[in-house]
mmCIF file of C-alpha atoms in Angstrom:
data_model
loop_
_atom_site.group_PDB
_atom_site.id
_atom_site.type_symbol
_atom_site.label_atom_id
_atom_site.label_comp_id
_atom_site.label_asym_id
_atom_site.label_seq_id
_atom_site.Cartn_x
_atom_site.Cartn_y
_atom_site.Cartn_z
ATOM 1 C CA MET A 1 -137.844 -24.394 4.958
ATOM 2 C CA PHE A 2 -137.051 -28.316 4.885
ATOM 3 C CA LYS A 3 -135.218 -27.868 1.329
ATOM 4 C CA MET A 4 -132.976 -25.102 2.617
ATOM 5 C CA LYS A 5 -131.937 -27.084 5.664
ATOM 6 C CA PHE A 6 -131.216 -30.075 3.559
ATOM 7 C CA PHE A 7 -129.103 -27.927 1.052
ATOM 8 C CA ALA A 8 -127.323 -26.340 3.913
ATOM 9 C CA ALA A 9 -126.504 -29.685 5.428
ATOM 10 C CA ILE A 10 -125.140 -30.840 1.939
ATOM 11 C CA ALA A 11 -123.161 -27.669 1.677
ATOM 12 C CA VAL A 12 -121.713 -28.312 5.175
ATOM 13 C CA THR A 13 -121.033 -31.916 4.501
ATOM 14 C CA MET A 14 -119.187 -31.039 1.236
ATOM 15 C CA PHE A 15 -117.174 -28.420 3.048
ATOM 16 C CA LEU A 16 -116.161 -30.639 5.686
ATOM 17 C CA LEU A 17 -115.228 -33.370 3.242
ATOM 18 C CA SER A 18 -113.071 -30.764 1.440
ATOM 19 C CA ILE A 19 -111.213 -29.867 4.401
ATOM 20 C CA ASN A 20 -110.205 -33.767 4.956
ATOM 21 C CA ILE A 21 -109.123 -34.012 1.340
ATOM 22 C CA MET A 22 -107.297 -30.799 0.739
ATOM 23 C CA ALA A 23 -103.655 -30.751 1.306
ATOM 24 C CA LYS A 24 -102.025 -27.694 3.052
ATOM 25 C CA GLU A 25 -99.916 -25.935 0.538
ATOM 26 C CA PRO A 26 -97.031 -23.423 0.887
ATOM 27 C CA GLY A 27 -98.189 -20.080 2.115
ATOM 28 C CA ASP A 28 -100.949 -21.740 4.424
ATOM 29 C CA LYS A 29 -100.394 -22.148 8.146
ATOM 30 C CA ALA A 30 -99.704 -25.193 9.947
ATOM 31 C CA GLU A 31 -102.138 -25.547 13.224
ATOM 32 C CA ASP A 32 -100.197 -26.063 16.433
ATOM 33 C CA PHE A 33 -99.893 -29.762 17.512
ATOM 34 C CA THR A 34 -98.174 -31.672 20.265
ATOM 35 C CA MET A 35 -97.070 -35.147 19.709
ATOM 36 C CA THR A 36 -95.493 -37.790 22.025
ATOM 37 C CA ALA A 37 -92.079 -39.442 20.043
ATOM 38 C CA SER A 38 -89.953 -42.420 20.335
ATOM 39 C CA ASP A 39 -87.755 -40.780 22.861
ATOM 40 C CA GLY A 40 -90.354 -40.450 25.361
ATOM 41 C CA ASN A 41 -90.452 -36.658 25.004
ATOM 42 C CA SER A 42 -93.473 -34.717 23.793
ATOM 43 C CA TYR A 43 -92.820 -32.164 21.182
ATOM 44 C CA ASN A 44 -94.882 -29.009 20.404
ATOM 45 C CA LEU A 45 -94.727 -27.128 16.876
ATOM 46 C CA SER A 46 -95.149 -23.513 18.321
ATOM 47 C CA THR A 47 -92.366 -24.217 20.878
ATOM 48 C CA GLU A 48 -89.943 -25.312 18.442
ATOM 49 C CA LEU A 49 -90.495 -22.522 15.910
ATOM 50 C CA SER A 50 -90.369 -19.894 18.726
ATOM 51 C CA SER A 51 -86.818 -20.612 19.088
ATOM 52 C CA GLY A 52 -86.174 -19.620 15.473
ATOM 53 C CA LYS A 53 -86.113 -23.157 13.986
ATOM 54 C CA THR A 54 -87.480 -24.328 10.808
ATOM 55 C CA VAL A 55 -89.259 -27.640 11.334
ATOM 56 C CA VAL A 56 -89.497 -30.457 8.731
ATOM 57 C CA VAL A 57 -92.286 -32.751 8.936
ATOM 58 C CA ILE A 58 -91.831 -35.771 7.035
ATOM 59 C CA PHE A 59 -94.654 -38.425 7.222
ATOM 60 C CA TRP A 60 -93.087 -41.741 7.765
ATOM 61 C CA SER A 61 -93.492 -45.263 8.342
ATOM 62 C CA THR A 62 -91.576 -48.266 9.787
ATOM 63 C CA LYS A 63 -92.898 -50.526 6.916
ATOM 64 C CA CYS A 64 -93.333 -48.657 3.635
ATOM 65 C CA PRO A 65 -90.618 -49.774 1.550
ATOM 66 C CA PHE A 66 -90.417 -46.519 -0.411
ATOM 67 C CA VAL A 67 -89.700 -44.945 3.391
ATOM 68 C CA GLN A 68 -87.025 -47.589 3.892
ATOM 69 C CA ALA A 69 -85.245 -46.580 1.008
ATOM 70 C CA TYR A 70 -84.918 -43.204 2.772
ATOM 71 C CA ASN A 71 -83.443 -44.231 5.947
ATOM 72 C CA GLU A 72 -79.859 -43.271 5.187
ATOM 73 C CA ARG A 73 -80.976 -40.172 3.440
ATOM 74 C CA ALA A 74 -82.880 -39.106 6.261
ATOM 75 C CA ALA A 75 -80.032 -39.602 8.727
ATOM 76 C CA GLU A 76 -77.747 -37.620 6.214
ATOM 77 C CA ILE A 77 -80.344 -34.731 6.108
ATOM 78 C CA TYR A 78 -80.473 -34.698 9.778
ATOM 79 C CA ASN A 79 -76.502 -34.710 10.104
ATOM 80 C CA GLN A 80 -76.312 -32.016 7.490
ATOM 81 C CA TYR A 81 -78.898 -29.465 9.055
ATOM 82 C CA HIS A 82 -79.831 -30.295 12.859
ATOM 83 C CA ASP A 83 -77.120 -27.778 13.943
ATOM 84 C CA LYS A 84 -78.343 -25.069 11.621
ATOM 85 C CA SER A 85 -81.730 -24.510 13.309
ATOM 86 C CA VAL A 86 -83.378 -27.096 11.513
ATOM 87 C CA THR A 87 -85.446 -29.694 13.047
ATOM 88 C CA ILE A 88 -86.248 -33.007 11.437
ATOM 89 C CA TRP A 89 -89.596 -34.658 12.552
ATOM 90 C CA PRO A 90 -90.555 -37.904 11.004
ATOM 91 C CA VAL A 91 -94.166 -38.185 11.906
ATOM 92 C CA ASN A 92 -95.881 -41.961 11.904
ATOM 93 C CA SER A 93 -99.675 -41.544 11.287
ATOM 94 C CA ASN A 94 -100.361 -45.166 10.300
ATOM 95 C CA SER A 95 -102.768 -46.726 12.471
ATOM 96 C CA THR A 96 -101.215 -50.147 11.591
ATOM 97 C CA GLU A 97 -97.894 -49.207 13.502
ATOM 98 C CA ASN A 98 -97.850 -48.664 17.199
ATOM 99 C CA MET A 99 -95.076 -46.870 19.167
ATOM 100 C CA GLU A 100 -93.408 -49.962 20.195
ATOM 101 C CA GLU A 101 -92.622 -50.802 16.467
ATOM 102 C CA ILE A 102 -91.604 -47.105 15.903
ATOM 103 C CA MET A 103 -89.249 -47.503 18.754
ATOM 104 C CA ALA A 104 -87.770 -50.472 17.572
ATOM 105 C CA HIS A 105 -87.484 -49.469 13.937
ATOM 106 C CA ALA A 106 -85.805 -46.053 15.156
ATOM 107 C CA SER A 107 -83.257 -48.068 17.225
ATOM 108 C CA LYS A 108 -82.364 -50.628 14.421
ATOM 109 C CA ASN A 109 -81.815 -47.828 12.119
ATOM 110 C CA GLY A 110 -79.996 -45.717 14.479
ATOM 111 C CA TYR A 111 -82.055 -42.616 14.133
ATOM 112 C CA ALA A 112 -80.416 -39.654 16.084
ATOM 113 C CA PHE A 113 -83.910 -38.021 15.738
ATOM 114 C CA PRO A 114 -87.342 -38.744 17.383
ATOM 115 C CA VAL A 115 -90.129 -40.157 15.486
ATOM 116 C CA LEU A 116 -93.480 -38.532 16.479
ATOM 117 C CA LYS A 117 -96.689 -40.536 16.927
ATOM 118 C CA ASP A 118 -99.863 -38.965 15.489
ATOM 119 C CA THR A 119 -102.522 -40.886 17.039
ATOM 120 C CA ASP A 120 -105.893 -41.064 15.004
ATOM 121 C CA ASN A 121 -103.854 -39.463 12.196
ATOM 122 C CA LYS A 122 -105.096 -35.927 13.394
ATOM 123 C CA ILE A 123 -101.749 -34.295 12.090
ATOM 124 C CA ALA A 124 -102.008 -35.947 8.718
ATOM 125 C CA ASP A 125 -105.686 -34.826 8.354
ATOM 126 C CA MET A 126 -104.593 -31.246 9.313
ATOM 127 C CA PHE A 127 -101.757 -31.372 6.851
ATOM 128 C CA GLY A 128 -104.025 -33.016 4.141
ATOM 129 C CA ALA A 129 -101.075 -35.442 4.016
ATOM 130 C CA LEU A 130 -102.021 -38.923 2.232
ATOM 131 C CA ARG A 131 -98.608 -40.502 1.309
ATOM 132 C CA THR A 132 -95.090 -41.539 2.952
ATOM 133 C CA PRO A 133 -92.795 -40.130 2.580
ATOM 134 C CA GLU A 134 -94.546 -36.627 2.353
ATOM 135 C CA VAL A 135 -92.562 -33.623 3.276
ATOM 136 C CA PHE A 136 -94.119 -30.177 4.830
ATOM 137 C CA VAL A 137 -91.433 -27.458 5.916
ATOM 138 C CA ILE A 138 -92.772 -24.994 8.437
ATOM 139 C CA GLY A 139 -91.193 -21.693 9.178
ATOM 140 C CA LYS A 140 -91.792 -18.563 11.276
ATOM 141 C CA GLU A 141 -95.580 -18.179 12.225
ATOM 142 C CA ASN A 142 -96.383 -21.543 11.330
ATOM 143 C CA VAL A 143 -96.250 -20.677 7.665
ATOM 144 C CA ILE A 144 -95.683 -24.012 5.327
ATOM 145 C CA LEU A 145 -92.613 -23.013 2.915
ATOM 146 C CA TYR A 146 -92.337 -26.360 0.923
ATOM 147 C CA HIS A 147 -94.518 -29.292 0.426
ATOM 148 C CA GLY A 148 -93.465 -32.491 -1.366
ATOM 149 C CA ARG A 149 -90.971 -34.970 -1.726
ATOM 150 C CA ILE A 150 -87.131 -35.557 -0.287
ATOM 151 C CA ASP A 151 -85.901 -35.757 -3.706
ATOM 152 C CA ASP A 152 -86.720 -37.093 -7.043
ATOM 153 C CA SER A 153 -86.017 -40.876 -7.078
ATOM 154 C CA LYS A 154 -86.397 -43.747 -4.511
ATOM 155 C CA ASP A 155 -83.278 -45.208 -6.023
ATOM 156 C CA ALA A 156 -80.484 -43.179 -4.518
ATOM 157 C CA ALA A 157 -78.401 -43.703 -7.489
ATOM 158 C CA GLU A 158 -81.005 -42.092 -9.848
ATOM 159 C CA VAL A 159 -81.247 -38.734 -7.974
ATOM 160 C CA THR A 160 -81.090 -35.565 -9.891
ATOM 161 C CA SER A 161 -83.007 -33.049 -7.864
ATOM 162 C CA HIS A 162 -82.409 -32.775 -4.101
ATOM 163 C CA ASP A 163 -85.719 -30.840 -3.495
ATOM 164 C CA LEU A 164 -85.877 -30.719 0.086
ATOM 165 C CA LYS A 165 -82.223 -29.759 0.699
ATOM 166 C CA ASN A 166 -82.489 -27.251 -2.051
ATOM 167 C CA ALA A 167 -85.655 -25.747 -0.251
ATOM 168 C CA LEU A 168 -83.831 -25.840 3.263
ATOM 169 C CA ASN A 169 -80.458 -24.108 1.681
ATOM 170 C CA GLU A 170 -82.605 -21.373 0.282
ATOM 171 C CA ILE A 171 -84.497 -20.879 3.594
ATOM 172 C CA LEU A 172 -81.093 -20.780 5.510
ATOM 173 C CA ALA A 173 -79.905 -18.182 3.040
ATOM 174 C CA GLY A 174 -83.045 -16.034 3.930
ATOM 175 C CA LYS A 175 -84.201 -16.512 0.328
ATOM 176 C CA GLU A 176 -87.755 -17.434 -0.863
ATOM 177 C CA VAL A 177 -88.011 -21.222 -1.677
ATOM 178 C CA SER A 178 -88.200 -21.391 -5.694
ATOM 179 C CA VAL A 179 -89.605 -24.714 -5.866
ATOM 180 C CA LYS A 180 -92.362 -24.662 -3.402
ATOM 181 C CA THR A 181 -94.061 -27.832 -4.172
ATOM 182 C CA THR A 182 -93.087 -31.385 -5.836
ATOM 183 C CA LYS A 183 -94.645 -34.850 -6.021
ATOM 184 C CA SER A 184 -93.506 -38.287 -5.765
ATOM 185 C CA PHE A 185 -94.860 -41.607 -5.485
ATOM 186 C CA GLY A 186 -95.024 -43.432 -2.075
ATOM 187 C CA CYS A 187 -97.212 -45.606 0.269
ATOM 188 C CA THR A 188 -100.681 -44.600 1.374
ATOM 189 C CA ILE A 189 -101.063 -43.364 5.108
ATOM 190 C CA LYS A 190 -102.873 -46.173 6.612
ATOM 191 C CA LYS A 191 -105.672 -44.016 8.561
ATOM 192 C CA ALA A 192 -107.649 -45.327 11.507
ATOM 193 C CA GLY A 193 -110.833 -47.157 10.392
ATOM 194 C CA GLN A 194 -109.591 -47.583 6.824
ATOM 195 C CA ASP A 195 -108.540 -50.876 5.561
ATOM 196 C CA ASN A 196 -105.814 -49.802 3.144
ATOM 197 C CA MET B 1 -85.650 -88.292 -30.359
ATOM 198 C CA LYS B 2 -85.873 -85.969 -33.087
ATOM 199 C CA TYR B 3 -89.775 -86.308 -32.988
ATOM 200 C CA ASN B 4 -89.701 -85.556 -29.295
ATOM 201 C CA LYS B 5 -87.904 -82.371 -29.838
ATOM 202 C CA ILE B 6 -90.442 -81.230 -32.471
ATOM 203 C CA ILE B 7 -93.252 -82.049 -30.350
ATOM 204 C CA LYS B 8 -91.770 -80.300 -27.597
ATOM 205 C CA VAL B 9 -91.237 -76.801 -29.801
ATOM 206 C CA LEU B 10 -94.721 -77.454 -31.168
ATOM 207 C CA PHE B 11 -96.096 -77.693 -27.694
ATOM 208 C CA ILE B 12 -94.251 -74.620 -26.331
ATOM 209 C CA VAL B 13 -95.450 -72.540 -29.565
ATOM 210 C CA LEU B 14 -99.057 -73.863 -28.989
ATOM 211 C CA ILE B 15 -99.154 -72.726 -25.210
ATOM 212 C CA THR B 16 -97.613 -69.234 -26.174
ATOM 213 C CA GLY B 17 -100.374 -69.044 -28.849
ATOM 214 C CA ILE B 18 -103.046 -69.965 -26.394
ATOM 215 C CA SER B 19 -101.887 -67.948 -23.228
ATOM 216 C CA GLY B 20 -100.827 -64.806 -25.198
ATOM 217 C CA SER B 21 -97.831 -62.905 -24.221
ATOM 218 C CA GLN B 22 -96.554 -60.893 -21.440
ATOM 219 C CA GLU B 23 -95.390 -57.599 -22.801
ATOM 220 C CA ILE B 24 -94.398 -54.410 -20.729
ATOM 221 C CA LYS B 25 -94.792 -51.322 -22.842
ATOM 222 C CA ASP B 26 -93.109 -48.177 -21.803
ATOM 223 C CA LEU B 27 -94.976 -44.933 -21.229
ATOM 224 C CA ARG B 28 -92.313 -42.577 -22.268
ATOM 225 C CA SER B 29 -94.399 -39.171 -22.449
ATOM 226 C CA THR B 30 -97.761 -37.586 -21.593
ATOM 227 C CA ALA B 31 -98.368 -38.317 -25.424
ATOM 228 C CA ASP B 32 -98.142 -41.949 -25.072
ATOM 229 C CA VAL B 33 -100.509 -41.889 -22.057
ATOM 230 C CA ASP B 34 -102.933 -40.012 -24.410
ATOM 231 C CA SER B 35 -102.657 -42.206 -27.210
ATOM 232 C CA LEU B 36 -103.122 -45.280 -24.791
ATOM 233 C CA PHE B 37 -106.361 -43.585 -23.634
ATOM 234 C CA SER B 38 -107.480 -43.045 -27.188
ATOM 235 C CA SER B 39 -107.014 -46.538 -28.092
ATOM 236 C CA LEU B 40 -109.358 -47.327 -25.296
ATOM 237 C CA LYS B 41 -112.300 -45.232 -26.316
ATOM 238 C CA GLY B 42 -115.441 -47.186 -26.542
ATOM 239 C CA LYS B 43 -114.197 -49.388 -23.407
ATOM 240 C CA THR B 44 -114.808 -49.136 -19.834
ATOM 241 C CA PHE B 45 -111.323 -49.354 -18.323
ATOM 242 C CA MET B 46 -109.467 -49.460 -14.826
ATOM 243 C CA LEU B 47 -106.322 -48.007 -14.637
ATOM 244 C CA ASN B 48 -104.197 -49.315 -11.712
ATOM 245 C CA PHE B 49 -100.628 -47.620 -10.526
ATOM 246 C CA TRP B 50 -98.646 -50.215 -8.704
ATOM 247 C CA ALA B 51 -94.870 -51.204 -8.033
ATOM 248 C CA THR B 52 -93.330 -54.431 -6.676
ATOM 249 C CA TRP B 53 -92.067 -52.424 -3.810
ATOM 250 C CA CYS B 54 -95.734 -52.035 -2.739
ATOM 251 C CA PRO B 55 -97.341 -54.885 -0.661
ATOM 252 C CA PRO B 56 -100.771 -53.730 -0.883
ATOM 253 C CA CYS B 57 -100.356 -53.541 -4.448
ATOM 254 C CA LYS B 58 -99.195 -57.051 -4.897
ATOM 255 C CA LYS B 59 -101.960 -58.225 -2.624
ATOM 256 C CA GLU B 60 -104.867 -56.924 -4.600
ATOM 257 C CA MET B 61 -103.391 -58.128 -8.041
ATOM 258 C CA PRO B 62 -105.028 -61.409 -8.042
ATOM 259 C CA ASP B 63 -108.443 -59.536 -7.509
ATOM 260 C CA LEU B 64 -107.690 -57.180 -10.407
ATOM 261 C CA ILE B 65 -106.617 -60.116 -12.807
ATOM 262 C CA LYS B 66 -109.781 -62.081 -11.687
ATOM 263 C CA LEU B 67 -111.973 -58.936 -12.542
ATOM 264 C CA TYR B 68 -110.369 -58.788 -15.825
ATOM 265 C CA LYS B 69 -110.972 -62.377 -16.702
ATOM 266 C CA ASN B 70 -114.631 -62.037 -15.578
ATOM 267 C CA TYR B 71 -115.327 -58.788 -17.303
ATOM 268 C CA LYS B 72 -113.136 -58.698 -20.485
ATOM 269 C CA ASP B 73 -115.823 -59.999 -22.560
ATOM 270 C CA LYS B 74 -118.149 -57.081 -21.263
ATOM 271 C CA GLY B 75 -115.834 -54.436 -23.019
ATOM 272 C CA PHE B 76 -113.663 -54.057 -19.854
ATOM 273 C CA GLU B 77 -110.016 -53.541 -19.901
ATOM 274 C CA LEU B 78 -107.258 -53.684 -17.085
ATOM 275 C CA ILE B 79 -104.475 -51.246 -17.389
ATOM 276 C CA LEU B 80 -101.687 -51.962 -15.152
ATOM 277 C CA VAL B 81 -99.088 -49.217 -14.964
ATOM 278 C CA SER B 82 -95.972 -50.097 -12.846
ATOM 279 C CA VAL B 83 -93.836 -47.352 -11.379
ATOM 280 C CA ASP B 84 -91.118 -49.578 -10.330
ATOM 281 C CA ASP B 85 -87.588 -48.256 -10.323
ATOM 282 C CA LYS B 86 -85.851 -48.744 -13.464
ATOM 283 C CA THR B 87 -83.316 -51.372 -11.792
ATOM 284 C CA ASP B 88 -86.171 -53.452 -11.022
ATOM 285 C CA LYS B 89 -87.897 -53.424 -14.555
ATOM 286 C CA ASN B 90 -86.278 -56.498 -15.809
ATOM 287 C CA GLY B 91 -86.082 -58.447 -12.758
ATOM 288 C CA ALA B 92 -88.587 -57.993 -9.946
ATOM 289 C CA LEU B 93 -91.131 -56.607 -12.299
ATOM 290 C CA LYS B 94 -91.034 -59.248 -14.974
ATOM 291 C CA ASP B 95 -90.839 -62.073 -12.146
ATOM 292 C CA PHE B 96 -94.035 -60.899 -10.411
ATOM 293 C CA LEU B 97 -95.960 -60.649 -13.602
ATOM 294 C CA THR B 98 -94.977 -64.007 -14.453
ATOM 295 C CA SER B 99 -95.842 -65.389 -10.712
ATOM 296 C CA GLN B 100 -99.193 -63.897 -11.267
ATOM 297 C CA GLY B 101 -99.858 -65.677 -14.785
ATOM 298 C CA ILE B 102 -100.272 -62.393 -16.310
ATOM 299 C CA ASP B 103 -100.461 -62.863 -20.239
ATOM 300 C CA PHE B 104 -101.589 -59.506 -21.313
ATOM 301 C CA VAL B 105 -99.919 -56.237 -22.105
ATOM 302 C CA THR B 106 -98.985 -54.238 -19.235
ATOM 303 C CA TYR B 107 -97.340 -50.716 -18.840
ATOM 304 C CA TYR B 108 -94.278 -48.998 -17.126
ATOM 305 C CA ASP B 109 -94.138 -45.581 -16.194
ATOM 306 C CA ALA B 110 -91.005 -44.417 -18.298
ATOM 307 C CA LEU B 111 -91.623 -40.726 -17.947
ATOM 308 C CA LYS B 112 -88.532 -38.807 -16.984
ATOM 309 C CA LYS B 113 -90.147 -37.062 -14.040
ATOM 310 C CA GLN B 114 -92.315 -38.690 -11.282
ATOM 311 C CA GLU B 115 -94.639 -35.636 -11.276
ATOM 312 C CA ASP B 116 -95.192 -35.663 -15.083
ATOM 313 C CA ILE B 117 -97.486 -38.791 -14.791
ATOM 314 C CA LEU B 118 -99.278 -37.734 -11.581
ATOM 315 C CA THR B 119 -100.147 -34.399 -12.771
ATOM 316 C CA HIS B 120 -101.256 -35.645 -16.171
ATOM 317 C CA ILE B 121 -103.460 -38.428 -14.670
ATOM 318 C CA ASP B 122 -104.927 -36.505 -11.684
ATOM 319 C CA ASN B 123 -103.441 -33.162 -10.371
ATOM 320 C CA ASN B 124 -105.211 -33.957 -6.842
ATOM 321 C CA TRP B 125 -103.212 -37.329 -6.950
ATOM 322 C CA ALA B 126 -100.415 -36.907 -4.049
ATOM 323 C CA GLY B 127 -98.458 -40.055 -5.670
ATOM 324 C CA GLU B 128 -99.787 -42.720 -2.836
ATOM 325 C CA ILE B 129 -100.299 -46.182 -4.318
ATOM 326 C CA PRO B 130 -101.913 -48.524 -5.139
ATOM 327 C CA LYS B 131 -104.299 -45.971 -6.954
ATOM 328 C CA THR B 132 -106.933 -46.987 -9.345
ATOM 329 C CA TYR B 133 -108.916 -44.898 -11.577
ATOM 330 C CA ILE B 134 -112.184 -46.223 -13.445
ATOM 331 C CA TYR B 135 -112.949 -44.615 -16.750
ATOM 332 C CA ASP B 136 -116.395 -44.890 -18.788
ATOM 333 C CA SER B 137 -116.355 -45.728 -22.506
ATOM 334 C CA GLU B 138 -116.363 -42.081 -23.359
ATOM 335 C CA GLY B 139 -113.049 -41.773 -21.692
ATOM 336 C CA LYS B 140 -114.406 -39.892 -18.806
ATOM 337 C CA ARG B 141 -112.617 -40.630 -15.224
ATOM 338 C CA VAL B 142 -115.702 -41.835 -13.113
ATOM 339 C CA LYS B 143 -114.044 -43.166 -9.854
ATOM 340 C CA ALA B 144 -110.647 -42.826 -8.136
ATOM 341 C CA LEU B 145 -109.659 -45.477 -5.285
ATOM 342 C CA THR B 146 -107.085 -45.111 -3.071
ATOM 343 C CA GLY B 147 -105.079 -47.815 -1.224
ATOM 344 C CA ILE B 148 -105.755 -51.677 -1.367
ATOM 345 C CA GLN B 149 -109.468 -52.681 -2.429
ATOM 346 C CA SER B 150 -111.527 -56.014 -2.063
ATOM 347 C CA TYR B 151 -112.709 -57.971 -5.427
ATOM 348 C CA GLN B 152 -116.095 -56.757 -3.981
ATOM 349 C CA THR B 153 -115.361 -53.118 -4.236
ATOM 350 C CA PHE B 154 -113.877 -53.502 -7.627
ATOM 351 C CA GLU B 155 -116.513 -55.509 -8.852
ATOM 352 C CA ASN B 156 -119.153 -53.293 -7.723
ATOM 353 C CA GLU B 157 -117.366 -50.072 -9.208
ATOM 354 C CA ILE B 158 -117.132 -51.670 -12.533
ATOM 355 C CA LYS B 159 -120.736 -53.034 -12.540
ATOM 356 C CA LYS B 160 -122.100 -49.544 -11.804
ATOM 357 C CA VAL B 161 -120.209 -48.031 -14.838
ATOM 358 C CA LEU B 162 -120.992 -51.116 -17.210
ATOM 359 C CA LYS B 163 -124.838 -50.711 -16.089
ATOM 360 C CA THR B 164 -125.142 -46.838 -17.024
ATOM 361 C CA GLU B 165 -123.638 -48.044 -20.206
ATOM 362 C CA GLU B 166 -125.959 -50.683 -21.133
#
C-alpha cells in the first residue's frame, strides 16, 4: 500500500513537472487570462478574441538586448496589422522588471501598444514560454495558430524569413498557417524565485 | 637597438607559445557539430551557448573559465559556442574573448538557420541563453542548465559526472 502511494506521488509529481516545462504548441488551446498593462487598463484574452480578433502574445523584456533589437520591428508589425483585427500584446513576465520600468521603457520607445504585466509568470508558465522574444498567435476558440519567432535574425539587415508576418498574412487570408512553429535564440524569462 | 627588437620579438613568440592562442572555429553544419562531439569522445565536457549581447552569459564566463582551468587536467573540456550576430564576430566577440584572457579554441554558430543548431543539440531547447549542457565521456548528455549559474553549481555538476566515471 505504501509502495503504491509512493509511486502514485512520483507519477503526480512528474506529471506536474511536465506541465511546467511543456510549451503549448499550435493546435493547443490557451487558457483565458487577464492582465494589467502599461496603459493602466486590464486586458482579457476571451474578450479580445470574442470581437473576432487574432491575438499576438510576444514575451517581452525591457532589458533583454535581443528584444531591444526588435523595438522598431514590433512597432512596424503593430502599424501594419492593428487595423486588420490583429491585437499585439507584448507580455513582460520577468520578475526582475516591474510595472514602472515597463511603463518607462514603453514610453521611451514610443510604443503605441500596451505591454501587459504577467505577475509571478503565471501566463508564461501557462504557455510554457521560456524565452524573450517568444511569440504565440491565438485565434478563434483560444486555439494557438503559431508559436515561435518574429523573424529569423536579430540583425534586421540579415532577415530572410518574416515568420510572424507570414503567419498573420495567412490567418487574415483565411488560410491555414503553413509554418506553425519556428525557433530562435533569445534571453531567458526571469521567473520568480529563480536567479537566472 | 637591434638586440632590443630581437628580444621583443622573442618575448612575444614565447608568451604566445605559453599562453596558447585564441581561435574561433566556425560550426557551419550539423556535421561540424557531430565531428566536434566525436573529437571529444572519452572526455567529460560542458557545452555553453552564449553571446556578447547576453549580459548573464558574460557574467558567468569567468566562472566557466575558472572551472575549465581547475578541471582540464582531469579530462574535462569546455566548449564555448557563440551565437553572436555575424557583424559582431570580428569585433565584440573577439574583444570579449581577449578581455577574458581566453587562450583556447572557442566556437561560433555559423549554421545558416538558427533552428538548425537548436534542434540538433536539443529538440526541447527554446533557444534561451545562457544554456549549458554537460556530456559524459561516452558523449551522453547528462545535464541541461538554463540561465546563469554559479561556479558552485557548475563545479557540483562536473564533480558528479567525473565521480561516476572514476
